[in-house]
Every structure is written in structure tokens, then in C-alpha cells.
Amino acid sequence: MNGGLLVAGTTSDAGKSVVTAGICRWLVRQGVKVAPFKAQNMSLNSFVTREGAEIGRAQAMQAQACRVEPTALMNPVLLKPGGDRSSQVVLLGRPVGEMSARGYHGGRQEQLLGTVLDALAELRGAYDAVICEGAGSPAEINLRRTDIVNMGIARGAGLPVLVVGDIDRGGVFASFFGTVALLAPEDQELVAGFLVNKFRGDVSLLEPGLDMLHGLTGRRTYGVLPFQHGLGIDEEDGLRVSLRGAVRESEVAAPVGEDVLRVAVCAVPLMSNFTDVDALAAEPGVIVRFVDRPEELADADLVVVPGTRGTVKALRWLRERGLAAALVRRAAEGRPILGICGGFQVLGEHIEDDVESRAGHADGLGVLPVRVRFAREKTLTRPVGEALGEPVEGYEIHHGVAEVLAGEPFLDGCRVGQTWGTHWHGSLESDGFRRAFLREVAAAAGRRFVPAPGTSFAALREEQLDRLGDLIEHHADTDALWRLIESGAPRGLPFIPPGAPA
């Protein structure tokens, strides 16, 4: 088998990442050597591979679904927004500069088509199948000329395309039909059919519509996936606790001890790797919520200041919202605070930034004895260490270089009283360390909270990925899906007018 498939969507957040991961897990359980691929990702949630390359977290989780190590080839272009109109461009795992949206779509993106096709070809040479994820919608007619992630990559590599639609939003039939009808004839030839996502109710009531859609487009529906709570992998963007599938506040399992533990995460601008708190949300009795007002910190047992792509901008936002003053008071009172990456930097004394914001000098909150200087070279590492008597693994993605002047060592950062700071993302996924840290937080907060002794974050992730594989196995036409991956789009698919504008 030397197959491939592009999972496209009628819209952003239609379920492409989840469906891609589900297909990957289903295939690997059939004994297929499979890899994920996304030519271009726009996300502030990223990951560092073993070779020190930065890729989107969704592709790292899809690689886990495939039971393989993630590599830069799986996400050759990563765009990390720094504002409404510009992004840092990460090419094959390394940053190559900042670019405006107009500059990127005005020529740079088109130049990268060869690079992404080469990366895909290399993966296809090493794996039995490569399951590719698109971005947004393939029918973005204003961007088709420079497209390298949807029909551009499908046509360049001869990939069949499966279009996913979120029926829970409504309008899925119009979206399916309109997506095909806005594509050029050469692109339409590759669109094999549809997959309905997040359906609630009796599928028999949907079937007449699917039959009519087939009659109108000549394309079949490869499955109807039911709506299920709590499904998802590490999100690209948005405030979401992915293991709980909730926004702003997670559902809570019964605590082991007498008390719950409340965690407030400051929703700073350009928040990056907010998935760091997923491991906290996975703990029975831990409530995680995202906050943007100082009064919301009052009843929190732990406040997390997360990573951000705009450290100086986050500082201004914290001050404007009154959160900065609340954090300083909290630190003085000895109430727990954890700063991660950019959050660690804002807790320091001052920042010299001529790279990210080009703001020069900025005063931090001054609750940790740390000075930060932004370097042009980005730190991309996978450190291993020990804290609170437990082994810890993490990953670092930052331009800021911290000079720790005092305090108790904590991973690569420091601790003063109950204020902790580190550049390590993912440290809370280390089960023993997370439990030890939560015991310290509970003691400082005066809570009779006890971490559950058997919670394994890695096992929860595997369970989640298996649920996605089950979703495909039980609710998609896997025989037809297999033929599509192995043999490509059916021949003779009809053209649906009007097609793409000239």
C-alpha cells in the first residue's frame, strides 16, 4: 500500500484535525504504517520534535495517533500569528522571519509549494499511507492561486479529497454542495465525497438528504460521525481544555480528598500552548477556567500565567485589566502562581525585547528575580530534569533568555515563596511531578485536596486517540475509505457548475 488522502473541511473547526487523527489511529490498528501531514498550519500551539524542530501540536498528536515520532516533515510550514496582520514563518521546524499576510499570500506562499510537496513525497516514500489535513476551506477562491495546503497540495500530489462538514452548526448540505461547486474542474475531479461530523439523532432521518446530495454532486458520503462530548486532540487555537472538551471551565471528576482545587488561567493575548493546563484539568477534583478579570482570581487556589507570542503585549493587557496588580498582591500574600514561558517572563523584573515586540525595555511585574533578554535565535529543546523529587520532561519554545538572579531553582527557572516560573511547556504532563506540585499548591491554599494516585495523562491521551479510531471504525464506511486511500478518487466524477471564477 502506498496511499494518501487529504481531509478538507467546509469551514475552519469542522473537525479536520480530529478526523485525521481518527483515520490515522484506525489505520495503524490495521497494521498500516501511517503518518500525518499538514502542509501549512496557523497556530500558537506548537511542539518541539526530538530533532529540535517546531511543528503544530495537532500534528504532534496525530503522530501519536500513528504511534510514530513527530518530525518537521509532518508540518513543513507553521505560521505563528503575532498580531492581526503578521506572523512568524517557521519553515521545516525553524523560524525564518516575520511576514505580513499580504506579503505571504502575495508570493512567498506560492514559492513554498515545492518545499511542501518534497516533504510529502519524502513521507510517502517512508510510510504505507499519509493522511493529510487541509486548512480552513478548500473553496477560499480569493486564495486558490497561492494555495499550498488544500487543493494545491491535493492536485500537486494527486491526492483524493474527503470533505468534512460539522452538521451541528447547520447548513451542512449547502456547505458540501457549495464547496464542490466553487472549485475548478481539475480540483473537483479529486473531491471524492463527504463525511458528516457531530450528528445528533436518528441517522435514518438524515439519509434522504445524503441521497439527494449524491444525486446533485455524484459524490457519496463516507460516514456520519455522531456527536460525542469530550472528543478532541490538542487544539490549534481557541480557549479550550481539550481533554474535557469545554470552554473556560472543565467538567470535574469527583475529588479524591475532601476539597476541589480551583485553577484560574489568565487569558493573555496571543496565548500559546494553553494545552499546558490540560494535564491539570485531567486530575479528578481540579477545576480549570480561563479568566480575564481580577475578581476571578479571588477564589483561585492556583493562578497560571501561560505562554504568549506577545510577552510585552501581555504585560500591557495584564496592567490594563487590573490583573497585574492582583498577581503582585497574590505573590506578596504567598498564594500560588505558576508562570510558564511568556508567563514566566512577565513575572520577572524587566524585559529587553528588540525581537518580538521591538519595544526595547519593559518593566515586568517584579515578583521573580529574573531579567529577560530576547535573542534572535529561538530556543527549541526537549529538556529532561527533576523537580520536587520527581522526574520531569518538557519542551521549550522561546526567544527570551532568562537570567535568574536569586530564588530557589525550579526546572530552568526559579521559585520564590509560592510563585513559580519556568520556560518548560508540558512539564505538568509528568504524572509524579504534577501530583507533587498539586500537593504543594493545596497545602499553600489550605485545601484538603488529594491528587488521585492513578491518573496517567499519557494513558488518557491514548484513550482519547482510541476513541477517535473507534469513531471512524464504527461510523465510517471503512471499506470504501480504504479503497479511497489506496486507489485515489473515483474516475468520472461529474463537474458541478459554476466552478471557480476565472
Coordinates of C-alpha atoms in Angstrom, one line a residue:
M1 CA 0.0 0.0 0.0
N2 CA 1.3 3.5 -0.9
G3 CA -1.8 5.6 -0.3
G4 CA -2.8 9.1 0.7
L5 CA -5.8 11.2 1.5
L6 CA -6.5 14.9 2.1
V7 CA -9.1 15.6 4.8
A8 CA -10.5 19.0 3.9
G9 CA -13.4 20.9 5.6
T10 CA -16.3 23.1 4.7
T11 CA -15.1 25.6 7.4
S12 CA -12.4 26.0 10.0
D13 CA -13.1 23.8 13.0
A14 CA -15.3 21.4 11.0
G15 CA -13.4 18.6 12.6
K16 CA -10.4 18.0 10.2
S17 CA -7.8 17.5 12.9
V18 CA -10.0 15.1 14.8
V19 CA -11.0 13.1 11.7
T20 CA -7.4 13.0 10.6
A21 CA -6.3 11.6 13.9
G22 CA -9.1 9.1 13.9
I23 CA -8.3 7.8 10.5
C24 CA -4.6 7.6 11.5
R25 CA -5.4 5.5 14.6
W26 CA -7.8 3.3 12.7
L27 CA -5.2 2.6 10.0
V28 CA -2.4 1.8 12.5
R29 CA -4.7 -0.7 14.2
Q30 CA -5.0 -2.4 10.9
G31 CA -1.2 -2.8 10.7
V32 CA -0.7 0.1 8.3
K33 CA 2.5 2.2 8.7
V34 CA 0.9 5.7 8.5
A35 CA 2.0 9.3 9.1
P36 CA 0.1 12.6 9.4
F37 CA 0.8 15.7 7.3
K38 CA -0.3 19.3 7.2
A39 CA 1.5 21.5 4.7
Q40 CA 0.7 24.8 6.4
N41 CA -0.6 25.3 9.9
M42 CA -1.5 28.6 11.6
S43 CA -1.4 28.1 15.3
L44 CA 0.2 29.3 18.5
N45 CA 0.0 25.8 20.0
S46 CA 3.2 24.2 18.9
F47 CA 5.6 21.3 19.9
V48 CA 9.3 20.5 19.6
T49 CA 10.3 17.3 18.0
R50 CA 13.2 15.1 19.0
E51 CA 15.5 16.8 16.4
G52 CA 14.6 20.2 17.8
A53 CA 12.1 21.3 15.1
E54 CA 8.9 23.3 15.9
I55 CA 5.6 22.0 14.5
G56 CA 1.9 22.4 15.3
R57 CA 0.7 20.4 18.3
A58 CA -2.2 19.0 16.3
Q59 CA 0.4 17.2 14.0
A60 CA 2.3 16.0 17.1
M61 CA -0.8 14.4 18.5
Q62 CA -1.7 13.0 15.1
A63 CA 1.8 11.4 15.0
Q64 CA 0.9 9.9 18.4
A65 CA -2.2 8.5 16.8
C66 CA 0.0 6.9 14.3
R67 CA 2.4 5.6 17.0
V68 CA 5.4 7.3 15.4
E69 CA 7.7 10.1 16.4
P70 CA 6.7 13.5 15.0
T71 CA 9.1 15.2 12.6
A72 CA 9.3 18.5 10.8
L73 CA 8.2 16.8 7.6
M74 CA 4.7 16.4 9.0
N75 CA 4.2 20.2 9.2
P76 CA 6.7 21.9 6.9
V77 CA 5.1 25.4 7.2
L78 CA 3.9 26.8 10.6
L79 CA 2.6 30.3 10.9
K80 CA 2.6 31.8 14.4
P81 CA 0.5 35.0 14.5
G82 CA 2.0 38.0 16.2
G83 CA -1.0 40.2 15.6
D84 CA -3.9 40.6 13.1
R85 CA -1.7 41.1 10.1
S86 CA 1.6 39.4 10.6
S87 CA 3.0 36.0 11.6
Q88 CA 6.3 34.4 12.3
V89 CA 7.0 31.9 9.5
V90 CA 8.5 28.6 10.7
L91 CA 9.9 26.5 7.8
L92 CA 10.8 22.8 8.3
G93 CA 10.9 23.5 12.1
R94 CA 13.0 26.7 12.1
P95 CA 11.8 30.3 12.2
V96 CA 12.8 32.2 9.0
G97 CA 11.3 35.6 9.8
E98 CA 8.1 37.7 10.2
M99 CA 5.8 38.3 7.3
S100 CA 2.6 40.2 6.7
A101 CA -0.4 38.4 5.4
R102 CA -0.3 40.3 2.2
G103 CA 3.4 39.5 1.7
Y104 CA 2.9 35.8 2.4
H105 CA -0.1 35.4 0.1
G106 CA 1.4 37.8 -2.4
G107 CA 4.2 35.4 -3.4
R108 CA 6.0 33.7 -0.6
Q109 CA 3.3 31.1 -0.1
E110 CA 3.4 30.1 -3.7
Q111 CA 7.2 29.7 -3.6
L112 CA 6.8 27.1 -0.8
L113 CA 4.7 24.7 -2.8
G114 CA 7.8 22.8 -3.9
T115 CA 9.0 22.5 -0.4
V116 CA 5.8 21.1 1.0
L117 CA 5.5 18.7 -2.0
D118 CA 9.0 17.5 -1.4
A119 CA 8.2 16.9 2.3
L120 CA 5.1 15.0 1.5
A121 CA 6.9 12.9 -1.1
E122 CA 9.6 12.0 1.5
L123 CA 6.9 10.9 3.9
R124 CA 5.1 8.9 1.3
G125 CA 8.4 7.1 0.5
A126 CA 8.8 6.1 4.1
Y127 CA 5.2 5.2 5.0
D128 CA 2.4 3.0 3.6
A129 CA -0.1 5.9 3.8
V130 CA 0.0 9.6 4.6
I131 CA -3.2 11.2 5.9
C132 CA -3.1 15.0 5.1
E133 CA -5.1 17.7 6.8
G134 CA -6.3 20.8 5.0
A135 CA -6.8 24.2 6.5
G136 CA -10.0 26.3 6.6
S137 CA -12.0 25.6 3.4
P138 CA -10.6 24.4 0.0
A139 CA -13.1 26.9 -1.6
E140 CA -11.4 30.1 -0.5
I141 CA -11.5 31.4 -4.1
N142 CA -9.5 34.5 -3.3
L143 CA -6.5 32.4 -2.1
R144 CA -6.6 29.5 -4.6
R145 CA -3.8 30.7 -6.8
T146 CA -1.3 30.5 -4.0
D147 CA -2.9 27.6 -2.1
I148 CA -0.4 25.0 -0.8
V149 CA -2.5 23.3 1.9
N150 CA -5.8 22.3 0.3
M151 CA -6.4 21.7 -3.4
G152 CA -2.9 23.0 -4.2
I153 CA -1.3 20.0 -2.4
A154 CA -4.1 17.6 -3.5
R155 CA -3.5 18.4 -7.2
G156 CA 0.3 18.6 -6.8
A157 CA 0.4 15.1 -5.2
G158 CA -2.7 13.5 -6.8
L159 CA -4.5 13.1 -3.5
P160 CA -8.2 12.2 -3.2
V161 CA -10.1 14.6 -1.0
L162 CA -12.6 13.9 1.7
V163 CA -14.7 17.0 2.8
V164 CA -15.7 17.1 6.4
G165 CA -18.8 19.1 7.5
D166 CA -20.0 20.0 11.0
I167 CA -23.7 19.3 10.9
D168 CA -24.1 20.6 14.5
R169 CA -23.6 24.1 13.1
G170 CA -26.3 23.7 10.5
G171 CA -26.3 24.2 6.8
V172 CA -24.1 21.2 6.1
F173 CA -25.7 20.2 2.8
A174 CA -25.4 23.7 1.3
S175 CA -21.8 23.8 2.6
F176 CA -20.9 20.4 0.9
F177 CA -22.5 21.4 -2.4
G178 CA -21.1 24.9 -2.4
T179 CA -17.6 23.7 -1.6
V180 CA -17.5 21.5 -4.6
A181 CA -19.3 24.0 -6.9
L182 CA -16.7 26.7 -6.2
L183 CA -13.8 24.5 -7.3
A184 CA -12.2 24.4 -10.7
P185 CA -12.9 21.3 -12.8
E186 CA -9.4 19.9 -12.2
D187 CA -9.9 20.3 -8.4
Q188 CA -13.4 18.8 -8.5
E189 CA -12.0 15.6 -10.0
L190 CA -10.2 14.9 -6.8
V191 CA -13.1 15.6 -4.4
A192 CA -14.3 12.0 -3.8
G193 CA -17.0 12.7 -1.2
F194 CA -18.1 13.8 2.2
L195 CA -18.0 13.0 5.9
V196 CA -20.7 14.3 8.2
N197 CA -19.4 15.2 11.7
K198 CA -21.1 15.8 15.0
F199 CA -24.6 14.4 14.1
R200 CA -27.2 14.2 16.8
G201 CA -30.2 12.0 16.5
D202 CA -31.5 9.2 14.2
V203 CA -29.3 8.7 11.1
S204 CA -32.3 7.4 9.1
L205 CA -33.7 10.9 9.2
L206 CA -30.5 12.2 7.5
E207 CA -30.3 9.6 4.8
P208 CA -32.8 11.2 2.3
G209 CA -30.6 14.3 2.3
L210 CA -27.5 12.3 1.8
D211 CA -29.2 10.5 -1.2
M212 CA -30.2 13.9 -2.7
L213 CA -26.6 15.2 -2.2
H214 CA -25.3 12.2 -4.0
G215 CA -27.7 12.8 -6.8
L216 CA -26.7 16.5 -7.1
T217 CA -23.0 16.0 -6.9
G218 CA -22.3 12.4 -8.0
R219 CA -20.3 12.0 -4.7
R220 CA -21.1 9.7 -1.9
T221 CA -20.9 10.2 1.9
Y222 CA -18.3 8.1 3.6
G223 CA -19.8 8.2 7.0
V224 CA -21.8 10.0 9.6
L225 CA -19.9 10.6 12.9
P226 CA -22.1 11.1 16.0
F227 CA -21.7 14.0 18.3
Q228 CA -19.7 12.9 21.4
H229 CA -18.7 15.0 24.3
G230 CA -15.1 15.3 25.3
L231 CA -13.6 14.3 21.9
G232 CA -10.7 16.3 20.6
I233 CA -6.9 16.5 20.3
D234 CA -4.6 19.4 21.2
E235 CA -6.4 22.3 19.6
E236 CA -4.8 24.7 17.1
D237 CA -6.3 27.8 18.7
G238 CA -9.1 28.9 21.0
L239 CA -9.7 28.7 24.7
R240 CA -10.3 25.0 25.2
V241 CA -9.3 22.4 27.7
S242 CA -9.0 19.7 25.1
L243 CA -9.3 16.6 27.3
R244 CA -12.5 17.9 28.7
G245 CA -13.9 19.5 25.6
A246 CA -15.1 22.5 27.5
V247 CA -14.5 26.3 27.1
R248 CA -13.4 28.4 30.0
E249 CA -14.2 25.7 32.6
S250 CA -13.7 22.0 32.7
E251 CA -16.1 19.3 33.9
V252 CA -14.9 18.0 37.2
A253 CA -14.4 14.4 38.3
A254 CA -15.1 13.7 41.9
P255 CA -12.2 14.7 44.1
V256 CA -10.2 12.0 46.0
G257 CA -9.9 14.3 49.0
E258 CA -12.4 16.5 50.7
D259 CA -11.8 19.6 48.6
V260 CA -11.6 20.5 45.0
L261 CA -8.7 22.7 43.7
R262 CA -9.6 25.8 41.6
V263 CA -7.1 26.9 38.9
A264 CA -7.5 30.2 37.1
V265 CA -5.6 30.7 33.8
C266 CA -5.0 34.3 32.7
A267 CA -6.3 34.5 29.1
V268 CA -3.5 36.7 27.9
P269 CA -3.4 38.0 24.3
L270 CA -1.7 35.7 21.7
M271 CA -1.9 32.9 24.3
S272 CA 0.4 30.0 23.2
N273 CA 0.4 26.4 24.3
F274 CA -2.6 26.8 26.6
T275 CA -2.7 23.0 26.3
D276 CA -0.2 23.0 29.2
V277 CA -3.2 23.1 31.6
D278 CA -4.9 20.1 30.1
A279 CA -2.9 17.9 32.5
L280 CA -4.4 19.8 35.4
A281 CA -7.9 19.5 34.0
A282 CA -7.4 15.8 33.7
E283 CA -6.9 15.5 37.5
P284 CA -10.1 14.5 39.4
G285 CA -11.3 17.4 41.6
V286 CA -9.3 20.1 39.7
I287 CA -11.4 22.9 38.1
V288 CA -9.7 24.8 35.4
R289 CA -11.1 28.0 34.0
F290 CA -9.8 30.9 31.8
V291 CA -10.2 34.3 33.3
D292 CA -9.8 38.0 32.2
R293 CA -10.9 39.9 35.3
P294 CA -9.0 40.4 38.6
E295 CA -12.0 39.4 40.8
E296 CA -11.9 36.0 39.1
L297 CA -8.5 35.3 40.8
A298 CA -10.0 35.8 44.3
D299 CA -11.2 32.2 44.9
A300 CA -8.4 30.5 42.8
D301 CA -6.1 28.2 44.6
L302 CA -3.6 28.4 41.8
V303 CA -3.2 31.1 39.1
V304 CA -1.4 30.1 35.9
V305 CA 0.1 32.8 33.6
P306 CA 0.5 30.9 30.4
G307 CA 2.8 31.2 27.4
T308 CA 2.2 34.0 24.8
R309 CA 3.6 35.0 21.5
G310 CA 3.5 38.7 22.7
T311 CA 5.1 39.0 26.1
V312 CA 5.2 42.8 26.2
K313 CA 1.6 43.0 24.8
A314 CA 0.5 40.5 27.6
L315 CA 2.2 42.7 30.2
R316 CA 0.2 45.7 29.0
W317 CA -3.0 43.7 28.9
L318 CA -2.5 42.4 32.5
R319 CA -2.0 46.0 33.7
E320 CA -4.9 47.4 31.8
R321 CA -7.2 44.7 33.2
G322 CA -6.1 45.1 36.8
L323 CA -4.7 41.5 36.7
A324 CA -1.1 42.7 37.2
A325 CA -1.9 44.3 40.5
A326 CA -3.9 41.3 41.6
L327 CA -0.9 39.0 40.7
V328 CA 1.5 41.2 42.7
R329 CA -0.8 41.2 45.7
R330 CA -1.2 37.4 45.4
A331 CA 2.5 36.8 45.3
A332 CA 3.0 39.0 48.4
E333 CA 0.4 37.0 50.2
G334 CA 2.1 33.7 49.4
R335 CA -0.7 32.4 47.3
P336 CA 0.4 30.0 44.4
I337 CA 1.2 31.4 41.0
L338 CA 2.8 29.4 38.1
G339 CA 4.3 31.3 35.1
I340 CA 5.1 29.3 32.0
C341 CA 7.3 30.6 29.2
G342 CA 6.0 34.1 28.4
G343 CA 4.1 33.9 31.7
F344 CA 7.4 33.3 33.5
Q345 CA 8.9 36.3 31.7
V346 CA 6.2 38.7 32.7
L347 CA 6.6 37.8 36.3
G348 CA 10.3 38.9 36.2
E349 CA 11.9 42.2 36.9
H350 CA 12.4 43.6 33.4
I351 CA 12.5 42.6 29.7
E352 CA 14.7 43.7 26.9
D353 CA 12.9 43.0 23.7
D354 CA 14.2 44.1 20.3
V355 CA 13.0 41.0 18.6
E356 CA 9.4 40.0 19.3
S357 CA 7.7 43.4 20.0
R358 CA 10.7 45.6 19.3
A359 CA 9.6 47.6 22.4
G360 CA 13.0 47.8 23.9
H361 CA 12.9 47.9 27.7
A362 CA 9.7 46.9 29.6
D363 CA 9.3 46.5 33.4
G364 CA 7.9 43.2 34.4
L365 CA 5.7 42.5 37.5
G366 CA 8.8 42.1 39.7
V367 CA 7.6 39.1 41.6
L368 CA 10.5 36.8 40.5
P369 CA 14.2 37.8 40.5
V370 CA 14.6 37.3 36.7
R371 CA 15.8 39.5 33.8
V372 CA 14.9 38.5 30.3
R373 CA 16.6 39.5 27.1
F374 CA 15.1 38.5 23.7
A375 CA 17.6 36.7 21.4
R376 CA 17.1 36.5 17.6
E377 CA 17.8 32.7 17.7
K378 CA 14.8 30.8 19.1
T379 CA 15.4 28.2 21.8
L380 CA 13.9 24.8 20.7
T381 CA 14.7 22.0 23.1
R382 CA 13.3 18.9 24.8
P383 CA 14.8 19.2 28.3
V384 CA 14.7 16.4 31.0
G385 CA 15.2 17.1 34.7
E386 CA 13.9 16.8 38.2
A387 CA 11.7 18.9 40.5
L388 CA 10.1 18.3 43.8
G389 CA 11.9 15.0 43.9
E390 CA 10.2 13.7 40.7
P391 CA 11.4 13.3 37.1
V392 CA 10.1 15.9 34.6
E393 CA 10.1 16.2 30.8
G394 CA 9.1 19.2 28.8
Y395 CA 9.9 21.3 25.8
E396 CA 11.0 24.9 25.3
I397 CA 9.9 27.3 22.5
H398 CA 11.1 30.9 23.2
H399 CA 13.2 33.8 22.1
G400 CA 13.5 35.2 25.7
V401 CA 16.7 34.3 27.6
A402 CA 16.2 34.4 31.3
E403 CA 18.9 35.4 33.8
V404 CA 17.9 34.1 37.2
L405 CA 19.4 36.3 39.9
A406 CA 18.1 34.5 43.0
G407 CA 15.4 32.3 44.4
E408 CA 15.2 28.5 44.6
P409 CA 15.9 26.7 41.3
F410 CA 12.8 25.3 39.6
L411 CA 13.4 23.5 36.3
D412 CA 15.2 26.2 34.3
G413 CA 13.6 29.0 36.2
C414 CA 13.1 29.7 39.8
R415 CA 10.7 29.7 42.8
V416 CA 10.2 32.5 45.4
G417 CA 7.7 31.5 48.1
Q418 CA 4.7 30.2 46.2
T419 CA 5.5 31.9 42.9
W420 CA 7.0 29.5 40.4
G421 CA 8.4 30.3 36.9
T422 CA 9.8 28.1 34.1
H423 CA 10.2 28.1 30.3
W424 CA 9.2 24.4 30.2
H425 CA 6.0 23.6 28.4
G426 CA 4.5 20.2 29.1
S427 CA 6.1 19.7 32.5
L428 CA 2.7 19.1 34.1
E429 CA 2.2 16.0 31.9
S430 CA 4.8 14.2 34.1
D431 CA 2.4 12.5 36.5
G432 CA 4.6 12.3 39.6
F433 CA 5.7 15.9 39.3
R434 CA 2.2 17.1 38.7
R435 CA 0.9 15.3 41.8
A436 CA 3.8 16.7 43.9
F437 CA 3.2 20.2 42.6
L438 CA -0.6 20.0 43.3
R439 CA 0.1 18.8 46.9
E440 CA 2.3 21.9 47.4
V441 CA -0.4 24.1 46.0
A442 CA -3.1 22.5 48.1
A443 CA -1.0 22.9 51.3
A444 CA -0.4 26.6 50.5
A445 CA -4.0 27.2 49.7
G446 CA -5.2 25.4 52.8
R447 CA -7.2 22.9 50.8
R448 CA -7.8 19.3 51.8
F449 CA -7.2 18.3 48.2
V450 CA -5.5 14.9 47.4
P451 CA -4.3 14.2 43.9
A452 CA -5.6 10.9 42.5
P453 CA -2.8 8.4 42.7
G454 CA -3.5 6.6 39.5
T455 CA -4.1 9.4 37.0
S456 CA -1.9 8.9 33.9
F457 CA -2.0 11.7 31.4
A458 CA -0.3 9.6 28.7
A459 CA -2.9 6.9 29.2
L460 CA -5.8 9.4 29.0
R461 CA -4.3 10.7 25.7
E462 CA -4.1 7.1 24.3
E463 CA -7.7 6.5 25.4
Q464 CA -8.8 9.7 23.6
L465 CA -7.0 8.6 20.4
D466 CA -8.5 5.2 20.6
R467 CA -12.0 6.8 20.9
L468 CA -11.3 8.7 17.7
G469 CA -10.2 5.5 16.0
D470 CA -13.4 3.8 17.2
L471 CA -15.4 6.7 15.8
I472 CA -14.0 6.0 12.3
E473 CA -14.2 2.2 12.6
H474 CA -17.8 2.2 13.8
H475 CA -19.4 5.0 11.9
A476 CA -17.5 5.4 8.6
D477 CA -17.6 3.1 5.6
T478 CA -14.1 1.8 6.2
D479 CA -14.0 -0.5 3.2
A480 CA -14.8 2.5 0.9
L481 CA -12.3 4.7 2.9
W482 CA -9.6 2.0 2.4
R483 CA -10.2 1.9 -1.4
L484 CA -10.1 5.7 -1.5
I485 CA -6.7 5.9 0.4
E486 CA -5.2 3.1 -1.7
S487 CA -6.6 3.9 -5.2
G488 CA -7.4 7.6 -5.2
A489 CA -10.6 9.4 -6.2
P490 CA -13.1 7.5 -8.4
R491 CA -12.9 8.3 -12.1
G492 CA -15.6 10.1 -13.9
L493 CA -16.9 12.3 -11.1
P494 CA -19.2 15.0 -12.6
F495 CA -18.4 18.6 -12.8
I496 CA -20.7 20.8 -10.7
P497 CA -21.2 24.3 -12.1
P498 CA -20.3 27.1 -11.9
G499 CA -16.8 26.1 -10.8
A500 CA -14.1 28.5 -9.7
P501 CA -14.3 32.1 -11.1
A502 CA -11.8 32.7 -13.9

